[in-house]
PDB file of C-alpha atoms and ligand atoms in Angstrom:
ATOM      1  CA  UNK A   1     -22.389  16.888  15.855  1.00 36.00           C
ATOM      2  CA  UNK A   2     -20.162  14.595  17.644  1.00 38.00           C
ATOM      3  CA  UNK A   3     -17.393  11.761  16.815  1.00 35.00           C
ATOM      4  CA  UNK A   4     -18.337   8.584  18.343  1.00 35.00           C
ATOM      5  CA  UNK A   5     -16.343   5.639  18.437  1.00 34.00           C
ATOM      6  CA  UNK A   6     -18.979   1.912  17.910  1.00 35.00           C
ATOM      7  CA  UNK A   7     -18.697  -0.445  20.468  1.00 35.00           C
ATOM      8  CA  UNK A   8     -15.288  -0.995  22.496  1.00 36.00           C
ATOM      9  CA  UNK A   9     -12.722  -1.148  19.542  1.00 36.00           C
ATOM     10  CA  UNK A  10      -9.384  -3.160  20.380  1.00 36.00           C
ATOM     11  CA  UNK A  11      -7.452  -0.318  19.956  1.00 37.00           C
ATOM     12  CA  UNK A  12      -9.028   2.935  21.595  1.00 39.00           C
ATOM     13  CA  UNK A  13      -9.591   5.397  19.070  1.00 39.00           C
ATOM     14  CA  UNK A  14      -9.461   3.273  16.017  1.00 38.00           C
ATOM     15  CA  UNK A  15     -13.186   3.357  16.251  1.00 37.00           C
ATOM     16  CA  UNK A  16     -14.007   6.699  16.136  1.00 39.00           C
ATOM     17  CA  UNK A  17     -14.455   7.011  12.253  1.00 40.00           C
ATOM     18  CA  UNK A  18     -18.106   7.562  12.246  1.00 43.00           C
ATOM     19  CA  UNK A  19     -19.629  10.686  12.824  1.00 44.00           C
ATOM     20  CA  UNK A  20     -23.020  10.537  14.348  1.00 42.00           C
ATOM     21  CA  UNK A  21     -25.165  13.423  15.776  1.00 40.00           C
ATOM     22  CA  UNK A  22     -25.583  13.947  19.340  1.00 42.00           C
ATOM     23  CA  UNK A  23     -28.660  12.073  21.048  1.00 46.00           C
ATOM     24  CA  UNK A  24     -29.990  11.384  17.314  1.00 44.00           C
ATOM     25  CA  UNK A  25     -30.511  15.123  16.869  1.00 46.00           C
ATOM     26  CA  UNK A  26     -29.368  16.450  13.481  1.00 51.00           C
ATOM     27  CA  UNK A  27     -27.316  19.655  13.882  1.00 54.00           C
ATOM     28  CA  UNK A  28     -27.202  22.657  11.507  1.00 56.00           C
ATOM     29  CA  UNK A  29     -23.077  22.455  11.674  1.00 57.00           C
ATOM     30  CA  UNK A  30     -21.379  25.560  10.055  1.00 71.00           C
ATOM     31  CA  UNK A  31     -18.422  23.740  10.645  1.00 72.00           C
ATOM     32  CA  UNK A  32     -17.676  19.949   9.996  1.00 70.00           C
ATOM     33  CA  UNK A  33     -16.441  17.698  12.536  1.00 68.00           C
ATOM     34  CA  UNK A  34     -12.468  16.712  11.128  1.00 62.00           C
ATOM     35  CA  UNK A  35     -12.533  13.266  10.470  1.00 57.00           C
ATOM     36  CA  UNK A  36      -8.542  11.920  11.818  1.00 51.00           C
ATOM     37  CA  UNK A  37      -8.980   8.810  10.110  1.00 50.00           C
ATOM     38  CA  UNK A  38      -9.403   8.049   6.690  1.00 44.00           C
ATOM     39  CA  UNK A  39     -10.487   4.229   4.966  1.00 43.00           C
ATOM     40  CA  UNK A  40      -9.850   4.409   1.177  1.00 42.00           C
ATOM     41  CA  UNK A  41     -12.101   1.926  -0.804  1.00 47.00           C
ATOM     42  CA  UNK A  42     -13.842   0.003   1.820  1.00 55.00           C
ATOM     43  CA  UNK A  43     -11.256  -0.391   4.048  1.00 53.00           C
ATOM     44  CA  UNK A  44      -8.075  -1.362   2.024  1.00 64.00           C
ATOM     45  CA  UNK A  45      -6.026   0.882   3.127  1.00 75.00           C
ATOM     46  CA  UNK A  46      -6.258   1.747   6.926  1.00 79.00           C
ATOM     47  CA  UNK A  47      -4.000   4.272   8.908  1.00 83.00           C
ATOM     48  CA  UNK A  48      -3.387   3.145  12.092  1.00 87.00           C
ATOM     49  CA  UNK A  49      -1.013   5.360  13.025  1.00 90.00           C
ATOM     50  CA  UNK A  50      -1.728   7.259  16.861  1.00 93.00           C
ATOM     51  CA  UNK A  51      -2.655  11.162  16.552  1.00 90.00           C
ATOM     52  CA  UNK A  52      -0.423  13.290  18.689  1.00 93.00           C
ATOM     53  CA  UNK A  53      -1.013  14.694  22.098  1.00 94.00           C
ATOM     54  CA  UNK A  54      -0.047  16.151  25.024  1.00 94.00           C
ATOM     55  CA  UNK A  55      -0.264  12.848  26.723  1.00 95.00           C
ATOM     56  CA  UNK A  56       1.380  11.030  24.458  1.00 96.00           C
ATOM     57  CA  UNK A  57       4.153   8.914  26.065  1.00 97.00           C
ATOM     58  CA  UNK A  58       7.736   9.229  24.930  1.00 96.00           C
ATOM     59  CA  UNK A  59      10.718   6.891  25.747  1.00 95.00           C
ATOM     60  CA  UNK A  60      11.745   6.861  29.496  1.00 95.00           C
ATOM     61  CA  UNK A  61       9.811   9.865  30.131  1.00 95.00           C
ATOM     62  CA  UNK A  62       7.184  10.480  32.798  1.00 96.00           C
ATOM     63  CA  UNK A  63       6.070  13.806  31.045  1.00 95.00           C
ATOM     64  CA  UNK A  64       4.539  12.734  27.940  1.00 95.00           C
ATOM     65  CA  UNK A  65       4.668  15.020  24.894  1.00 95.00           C
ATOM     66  CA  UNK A  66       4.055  18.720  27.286  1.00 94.00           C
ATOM     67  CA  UNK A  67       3.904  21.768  24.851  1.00 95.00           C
ATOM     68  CA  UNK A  68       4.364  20.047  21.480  1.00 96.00           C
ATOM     69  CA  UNK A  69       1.798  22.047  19.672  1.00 95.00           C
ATOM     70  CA  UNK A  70       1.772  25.803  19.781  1.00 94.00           C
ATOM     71  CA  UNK A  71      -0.146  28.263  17.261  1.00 92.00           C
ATOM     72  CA  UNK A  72       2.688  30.262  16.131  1.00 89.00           C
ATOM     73  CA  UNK A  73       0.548  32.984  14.445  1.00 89.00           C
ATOM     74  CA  UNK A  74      -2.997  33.333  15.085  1.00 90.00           C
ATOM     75  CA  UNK A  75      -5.628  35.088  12.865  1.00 88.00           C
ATOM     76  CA  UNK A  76      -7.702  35.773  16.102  1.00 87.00           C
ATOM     77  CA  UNK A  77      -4.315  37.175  17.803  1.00 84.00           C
ATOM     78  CA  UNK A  78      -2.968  39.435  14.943  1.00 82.00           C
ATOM     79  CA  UNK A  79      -2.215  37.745  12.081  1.00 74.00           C
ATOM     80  CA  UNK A  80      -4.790  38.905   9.249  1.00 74.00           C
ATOM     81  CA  UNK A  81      -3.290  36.160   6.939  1.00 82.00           C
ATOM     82  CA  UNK A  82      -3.182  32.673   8.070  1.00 89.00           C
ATOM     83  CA  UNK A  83      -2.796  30.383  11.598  1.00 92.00           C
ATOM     84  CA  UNK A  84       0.801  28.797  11.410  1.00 91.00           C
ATOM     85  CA  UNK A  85       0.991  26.067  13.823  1.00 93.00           C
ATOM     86  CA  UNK A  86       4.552  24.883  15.357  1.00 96.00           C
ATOM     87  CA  UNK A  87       5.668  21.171  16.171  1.00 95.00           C
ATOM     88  CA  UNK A  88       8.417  20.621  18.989  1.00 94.00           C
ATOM     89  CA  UNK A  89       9.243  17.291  19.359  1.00 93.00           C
ATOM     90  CA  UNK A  90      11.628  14.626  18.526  1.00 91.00           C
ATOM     91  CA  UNK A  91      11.260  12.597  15.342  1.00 89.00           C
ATOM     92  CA  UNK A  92      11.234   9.542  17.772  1.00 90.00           C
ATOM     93  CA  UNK A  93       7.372  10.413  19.112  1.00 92.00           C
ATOM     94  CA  UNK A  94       4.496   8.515  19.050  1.00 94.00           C
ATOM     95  CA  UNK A  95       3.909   6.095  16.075  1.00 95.00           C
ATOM     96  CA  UNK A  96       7.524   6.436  13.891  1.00 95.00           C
ATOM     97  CA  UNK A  97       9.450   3.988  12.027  1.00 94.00           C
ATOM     98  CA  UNK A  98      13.601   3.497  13.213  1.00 93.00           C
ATOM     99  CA  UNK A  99      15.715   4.612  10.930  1.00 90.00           C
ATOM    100  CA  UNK A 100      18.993   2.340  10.368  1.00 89.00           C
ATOM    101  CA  UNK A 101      21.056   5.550  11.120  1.00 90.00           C
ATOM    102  CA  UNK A 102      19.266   5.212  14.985  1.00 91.00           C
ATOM    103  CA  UNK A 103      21.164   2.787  16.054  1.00 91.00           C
ATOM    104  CA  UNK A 104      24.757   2.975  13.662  1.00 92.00           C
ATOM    105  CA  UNK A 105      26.829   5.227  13.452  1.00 93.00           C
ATOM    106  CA  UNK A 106      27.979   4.449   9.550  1.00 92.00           C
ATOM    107  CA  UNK A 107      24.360   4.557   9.292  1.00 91.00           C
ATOM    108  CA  UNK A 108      23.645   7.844  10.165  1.00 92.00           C
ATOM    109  CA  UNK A 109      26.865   9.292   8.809  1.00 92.00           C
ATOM    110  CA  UNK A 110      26.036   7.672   5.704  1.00 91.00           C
ATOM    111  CA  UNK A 111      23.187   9.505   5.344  1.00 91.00           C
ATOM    112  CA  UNK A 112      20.448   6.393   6.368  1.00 90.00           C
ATOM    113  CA  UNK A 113      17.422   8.533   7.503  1.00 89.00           C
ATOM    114  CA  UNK A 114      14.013   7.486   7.086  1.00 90.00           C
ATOM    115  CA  UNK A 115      13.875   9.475   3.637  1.00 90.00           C
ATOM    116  CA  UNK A 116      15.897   6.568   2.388  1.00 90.00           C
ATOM    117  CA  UNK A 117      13.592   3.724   3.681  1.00 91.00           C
ATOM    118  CA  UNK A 118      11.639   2.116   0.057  1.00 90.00           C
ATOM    119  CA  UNK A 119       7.945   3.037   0.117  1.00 89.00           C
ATOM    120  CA  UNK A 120       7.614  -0.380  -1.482  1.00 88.00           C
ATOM    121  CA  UNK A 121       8.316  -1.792   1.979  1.00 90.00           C
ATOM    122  CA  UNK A 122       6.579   0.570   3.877  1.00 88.00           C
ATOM    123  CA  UNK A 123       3.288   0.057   2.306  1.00 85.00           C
ATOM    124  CA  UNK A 124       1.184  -2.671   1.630  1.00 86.00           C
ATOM    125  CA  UNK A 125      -0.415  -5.257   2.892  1.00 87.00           C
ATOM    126  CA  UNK A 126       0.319  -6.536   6.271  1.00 91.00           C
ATOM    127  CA  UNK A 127      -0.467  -9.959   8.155  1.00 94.00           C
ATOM    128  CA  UNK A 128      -1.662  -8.513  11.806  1.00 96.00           C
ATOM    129  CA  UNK A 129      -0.191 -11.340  14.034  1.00 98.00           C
ATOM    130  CA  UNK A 130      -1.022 -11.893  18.078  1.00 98.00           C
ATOM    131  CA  UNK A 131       1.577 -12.899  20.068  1.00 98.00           C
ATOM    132  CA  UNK A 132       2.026 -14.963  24.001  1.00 98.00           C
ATOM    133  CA  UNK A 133       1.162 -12.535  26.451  1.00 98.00           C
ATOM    134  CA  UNK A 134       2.953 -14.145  29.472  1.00 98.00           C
ATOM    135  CA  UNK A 135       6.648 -13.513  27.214  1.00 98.00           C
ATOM    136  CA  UNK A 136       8.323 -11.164  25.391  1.00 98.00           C
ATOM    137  CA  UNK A 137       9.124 -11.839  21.819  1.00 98.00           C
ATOM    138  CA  UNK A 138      12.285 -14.367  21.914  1.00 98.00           C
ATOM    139  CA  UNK A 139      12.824 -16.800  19.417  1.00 98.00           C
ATOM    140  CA  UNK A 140      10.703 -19.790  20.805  1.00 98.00           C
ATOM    141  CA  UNK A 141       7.775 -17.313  20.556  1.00 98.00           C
ATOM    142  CA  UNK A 142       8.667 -16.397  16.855  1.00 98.00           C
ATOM    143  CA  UNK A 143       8.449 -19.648  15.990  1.00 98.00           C
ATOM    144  CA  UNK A 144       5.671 -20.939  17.193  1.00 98.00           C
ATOM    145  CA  UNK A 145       3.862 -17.739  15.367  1.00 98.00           C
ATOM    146  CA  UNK A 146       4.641 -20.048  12.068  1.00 98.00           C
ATOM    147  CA  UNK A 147       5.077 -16.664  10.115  1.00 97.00           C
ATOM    148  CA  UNK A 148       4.838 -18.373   6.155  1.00 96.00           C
ATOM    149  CA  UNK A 149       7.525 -17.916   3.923  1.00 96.00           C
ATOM    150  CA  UNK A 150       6.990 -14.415   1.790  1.00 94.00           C
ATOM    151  CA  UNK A 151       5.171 -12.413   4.093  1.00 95.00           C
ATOM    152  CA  UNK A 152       7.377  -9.303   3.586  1.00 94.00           C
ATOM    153  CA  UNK A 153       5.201  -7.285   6.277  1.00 94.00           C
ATOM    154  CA  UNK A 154       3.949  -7.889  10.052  1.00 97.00           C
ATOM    155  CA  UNK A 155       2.314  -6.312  13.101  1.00 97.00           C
ATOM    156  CA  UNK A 156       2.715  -7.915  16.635  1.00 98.00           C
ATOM    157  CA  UNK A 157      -0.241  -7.325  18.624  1.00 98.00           C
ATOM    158  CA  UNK A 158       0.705  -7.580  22.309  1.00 98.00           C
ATOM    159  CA  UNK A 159       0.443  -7.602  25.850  1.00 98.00           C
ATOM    160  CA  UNK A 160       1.016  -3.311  25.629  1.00 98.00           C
ATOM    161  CA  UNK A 161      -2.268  -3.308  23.238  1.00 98.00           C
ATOM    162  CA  UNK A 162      -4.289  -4.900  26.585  1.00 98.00           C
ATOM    163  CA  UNK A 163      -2.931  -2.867  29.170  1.00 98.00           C
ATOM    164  CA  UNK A 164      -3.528   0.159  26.836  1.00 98.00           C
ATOM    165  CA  UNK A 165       0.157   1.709  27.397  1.00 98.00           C
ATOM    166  CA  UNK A 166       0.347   3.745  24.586  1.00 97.00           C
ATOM    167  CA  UNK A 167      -2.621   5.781  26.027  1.00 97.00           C
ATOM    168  CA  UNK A 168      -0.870   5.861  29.029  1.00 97.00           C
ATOM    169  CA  UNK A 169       1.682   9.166  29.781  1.00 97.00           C
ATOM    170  CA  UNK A 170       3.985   7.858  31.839  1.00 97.00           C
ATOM    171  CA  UNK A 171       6.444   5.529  30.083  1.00 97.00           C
ATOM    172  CA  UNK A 172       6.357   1.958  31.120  1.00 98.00           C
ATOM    173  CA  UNK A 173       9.586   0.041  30.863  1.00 98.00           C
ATOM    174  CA  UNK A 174       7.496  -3.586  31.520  1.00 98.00           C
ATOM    175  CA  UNK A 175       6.484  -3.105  27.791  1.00 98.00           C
ATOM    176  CA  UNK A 176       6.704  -6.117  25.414  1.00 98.00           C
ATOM    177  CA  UNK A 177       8.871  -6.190  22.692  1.00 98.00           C
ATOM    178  CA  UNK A 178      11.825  -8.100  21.062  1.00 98.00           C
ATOM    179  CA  UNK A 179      14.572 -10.090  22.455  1.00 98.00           C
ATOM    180  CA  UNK A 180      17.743 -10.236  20.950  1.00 98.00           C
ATOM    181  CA  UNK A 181      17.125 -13.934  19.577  1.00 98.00           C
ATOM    182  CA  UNK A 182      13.743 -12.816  18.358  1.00 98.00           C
ATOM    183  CA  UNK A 183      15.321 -10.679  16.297  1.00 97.00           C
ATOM    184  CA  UNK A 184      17.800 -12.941  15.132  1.00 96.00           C
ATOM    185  CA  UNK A 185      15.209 -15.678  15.002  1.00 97.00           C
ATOM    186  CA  UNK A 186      12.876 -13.435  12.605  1.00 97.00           C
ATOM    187  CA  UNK A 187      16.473 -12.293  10.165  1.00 95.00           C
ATOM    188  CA  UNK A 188      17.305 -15.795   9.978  1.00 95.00           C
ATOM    189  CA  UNK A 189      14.215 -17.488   9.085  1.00 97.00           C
ATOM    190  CA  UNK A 190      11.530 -15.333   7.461  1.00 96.00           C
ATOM    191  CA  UNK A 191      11.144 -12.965   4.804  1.00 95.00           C
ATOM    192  CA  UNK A 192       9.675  -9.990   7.013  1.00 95.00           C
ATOM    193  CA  UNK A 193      11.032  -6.758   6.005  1.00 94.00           C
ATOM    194  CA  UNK A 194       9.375  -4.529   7.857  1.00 95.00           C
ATOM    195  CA  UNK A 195       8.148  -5.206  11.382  1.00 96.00           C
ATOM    196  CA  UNK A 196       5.300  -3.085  13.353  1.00 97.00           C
ATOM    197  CA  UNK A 197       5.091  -3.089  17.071  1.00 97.00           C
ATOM    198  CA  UNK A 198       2.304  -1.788  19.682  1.00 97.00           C
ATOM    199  CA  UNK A 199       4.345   0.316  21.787  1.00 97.00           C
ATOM    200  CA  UNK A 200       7.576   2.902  21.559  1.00 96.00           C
ATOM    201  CA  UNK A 201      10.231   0.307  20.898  1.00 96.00           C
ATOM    202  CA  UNK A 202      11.016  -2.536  18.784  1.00 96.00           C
ATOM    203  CA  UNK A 203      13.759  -4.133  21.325  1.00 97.00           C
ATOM    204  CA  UNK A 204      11.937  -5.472  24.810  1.00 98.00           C
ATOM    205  CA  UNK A 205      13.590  -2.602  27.484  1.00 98.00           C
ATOM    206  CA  UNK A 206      16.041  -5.302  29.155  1.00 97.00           C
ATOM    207  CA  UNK A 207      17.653  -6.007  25.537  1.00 97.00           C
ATOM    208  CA  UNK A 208      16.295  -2.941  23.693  1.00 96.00           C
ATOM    209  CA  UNK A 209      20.012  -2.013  21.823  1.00 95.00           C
ATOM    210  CA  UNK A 210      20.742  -5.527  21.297  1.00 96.00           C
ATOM    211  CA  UNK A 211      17.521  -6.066  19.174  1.00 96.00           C
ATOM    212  CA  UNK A 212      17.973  -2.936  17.474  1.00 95.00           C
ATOM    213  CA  UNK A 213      21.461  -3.530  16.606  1.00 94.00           C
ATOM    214  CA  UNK A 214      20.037  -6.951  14.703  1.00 95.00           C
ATOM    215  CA  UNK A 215      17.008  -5.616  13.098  1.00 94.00           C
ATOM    216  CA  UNK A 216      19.281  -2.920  11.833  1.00 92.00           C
ATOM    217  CA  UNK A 217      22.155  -4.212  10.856  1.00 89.00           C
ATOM    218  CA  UNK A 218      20.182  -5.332   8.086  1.00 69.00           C
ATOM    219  CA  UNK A 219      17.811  -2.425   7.461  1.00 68.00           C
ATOM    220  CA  UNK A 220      14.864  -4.470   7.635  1.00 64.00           C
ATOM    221  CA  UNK A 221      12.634  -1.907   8.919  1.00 64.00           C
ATOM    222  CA  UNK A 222      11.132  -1.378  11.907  1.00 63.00           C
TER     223      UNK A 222
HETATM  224  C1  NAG B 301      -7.259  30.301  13.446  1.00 69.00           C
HETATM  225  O1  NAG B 301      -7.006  30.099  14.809  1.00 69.00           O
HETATM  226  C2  NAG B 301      -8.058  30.552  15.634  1.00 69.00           C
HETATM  227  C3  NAG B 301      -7.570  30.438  17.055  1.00 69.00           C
HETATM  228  O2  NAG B 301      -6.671  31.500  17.289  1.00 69.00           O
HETATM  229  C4  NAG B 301      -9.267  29.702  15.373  1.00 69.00           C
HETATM  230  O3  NAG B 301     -10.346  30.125  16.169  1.00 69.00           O
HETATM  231  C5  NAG B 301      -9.645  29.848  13.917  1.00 69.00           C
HETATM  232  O4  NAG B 301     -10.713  28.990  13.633  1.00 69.00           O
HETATM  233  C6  NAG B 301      -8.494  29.516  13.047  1.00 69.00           C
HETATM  234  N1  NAG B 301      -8.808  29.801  11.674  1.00 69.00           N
HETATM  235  C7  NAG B 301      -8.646  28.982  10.693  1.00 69.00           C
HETATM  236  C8  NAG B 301      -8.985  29.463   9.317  1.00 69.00           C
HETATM  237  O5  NAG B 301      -8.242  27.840  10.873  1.00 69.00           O
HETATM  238  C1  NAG B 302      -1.510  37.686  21.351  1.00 69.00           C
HETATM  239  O1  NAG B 302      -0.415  38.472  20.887  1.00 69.00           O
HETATM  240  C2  NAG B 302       0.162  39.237  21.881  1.00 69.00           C
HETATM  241  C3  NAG B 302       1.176  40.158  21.220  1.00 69.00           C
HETATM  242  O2  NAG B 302       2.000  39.445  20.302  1.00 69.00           O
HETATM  243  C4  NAG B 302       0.759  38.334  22.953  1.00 69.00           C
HETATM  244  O3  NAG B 302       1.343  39.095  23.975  1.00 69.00           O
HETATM  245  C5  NAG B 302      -0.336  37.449  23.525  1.00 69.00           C
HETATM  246  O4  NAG B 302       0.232  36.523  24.432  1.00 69.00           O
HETATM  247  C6  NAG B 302      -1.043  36.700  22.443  1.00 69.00           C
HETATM  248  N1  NAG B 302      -2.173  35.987  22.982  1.00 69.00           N
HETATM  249  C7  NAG B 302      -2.435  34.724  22.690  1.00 69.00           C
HETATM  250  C8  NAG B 302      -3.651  34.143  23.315  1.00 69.00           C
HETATM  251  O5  NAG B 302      -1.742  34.074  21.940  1.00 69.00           O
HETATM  252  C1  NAG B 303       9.170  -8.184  28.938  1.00 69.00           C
HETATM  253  O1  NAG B 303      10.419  -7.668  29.281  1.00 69.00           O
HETATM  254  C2  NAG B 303      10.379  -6.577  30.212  1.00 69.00           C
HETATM  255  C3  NAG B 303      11.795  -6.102  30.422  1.00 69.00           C
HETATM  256  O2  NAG B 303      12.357  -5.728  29.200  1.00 69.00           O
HETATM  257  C4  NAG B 303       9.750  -7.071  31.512  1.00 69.00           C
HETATM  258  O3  NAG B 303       9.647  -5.996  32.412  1.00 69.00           O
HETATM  259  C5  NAG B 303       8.373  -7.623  31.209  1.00 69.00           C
HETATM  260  O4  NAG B 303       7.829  -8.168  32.390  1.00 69.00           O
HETATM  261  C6  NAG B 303       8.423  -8.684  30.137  1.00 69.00           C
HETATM  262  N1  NAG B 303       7.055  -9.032  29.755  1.00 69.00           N
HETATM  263  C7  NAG B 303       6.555 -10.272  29.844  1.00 69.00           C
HETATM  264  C8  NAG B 303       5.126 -10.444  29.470  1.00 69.00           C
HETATM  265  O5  NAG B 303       7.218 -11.226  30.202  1.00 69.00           O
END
């Protein structure tokens, strides 16, 4: 058997839900093929989040996620009981969610780590939005998105989704993402509380802090 992803999906990998059997040939599998995905209900709830891998790109590294994985014990190597696998790697890799203690100091010492974000937020419906590609996300671009009033959650589909950079190892500063008055634009005008972005950063690279800082401040989420 074999995972095969329908078509060419928008974002590689997304599509490989279905699993299909080689060259139409049904296999006797003693083993099934893991499924990484999982759509609840027809499709209500989707996880979009990126599996982890080696080649996963991490902020203003050219390395990508080396030696994350390792099998600690091994029933093939010794251990009669059970595999144990060990993670190594920050809590800032891949697909993650900024905690306000990230970026502030009061934050963190205050104890504002993701445990504290409200699952209310977090989940739920989202309105998948696509932005310019010739900007990053400043405040003339947020509103001319025309975001309506009480839409509490939103994804920005970008440039990075095109040019495929989170599939890419080396990090790529060039990445689109917020600008400070984009930030300041979206806390000043909308009701968004938690905002999702298609790369490793919230805050465009030239004013990454900056659009942090005002995202933060007020622990909308993102
Ligand atoms: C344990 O790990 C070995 C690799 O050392 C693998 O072949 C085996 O399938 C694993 N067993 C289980 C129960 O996951
Ligand atoms: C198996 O275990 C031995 C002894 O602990 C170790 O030296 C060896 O590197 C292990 N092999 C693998 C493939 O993990
Ligand atoms: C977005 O900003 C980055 C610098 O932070 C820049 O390199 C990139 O070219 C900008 N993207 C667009 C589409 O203007």
């Amino acid at each position: 058997g074999a995972t095969v992803a329908s078509g060419e999906p928008a974002y590689p990998g997304y599509g490989a839900t279905e699993a299909e059997p080689a060259c139409g040939v049904k296999e006797e599998a003693a083993v099934p093929v893991p499924e990484r995905r999982e759509e609840f209900d027809g499709g209500r709830i989707l996880d979009i989040s990126h599996y982890y891998r080696e080649d996963m790109p991490a902020f203003e590294s050219a390395e990508g996620t080396p030696g994350f994985l390792r099998l600690a014990r091994s029933m093939r190597n010794g251990s009669d009981i059970a595999n144990f696998s060990e993670l190594r790697l920050t809590a800032h890799s891949g697909t993650h969610v900024d905690a306000p203690g990230h970026v502030f100091e009061h934050y963190y010492d205050a104890g504002f780590d993701v445990d504290t974000l409200d699952l209310a937020v977090l989940n739920g419906p989202a309105l998948l939005v696509d932005v310019p590609r010739d900007r990053n996300i400043t405040a003339d671009v947020m509103e001319s998105l025309h975001i309506p009033k009480g839409v509490r959650r939103v994804l920005f589909r970008t440039l990075n989704t095109d040019r495929k950079l989170i599939w890419k190892k080396e990090f790529d500063s060039s990445y689109v993402g917020f600008m400070e008055d984009g930030a300041q634009w979206l806390i000043d005008n909308t009701d968004i509380q938690l905002v999702g972005v298609d790369y490793l950063s919230v805050g465009a690279y030239d004013e990454c802090i900056p659009a942090h800082l005002v995202f933060l401040d007020k622990r909308v989420r993102v």
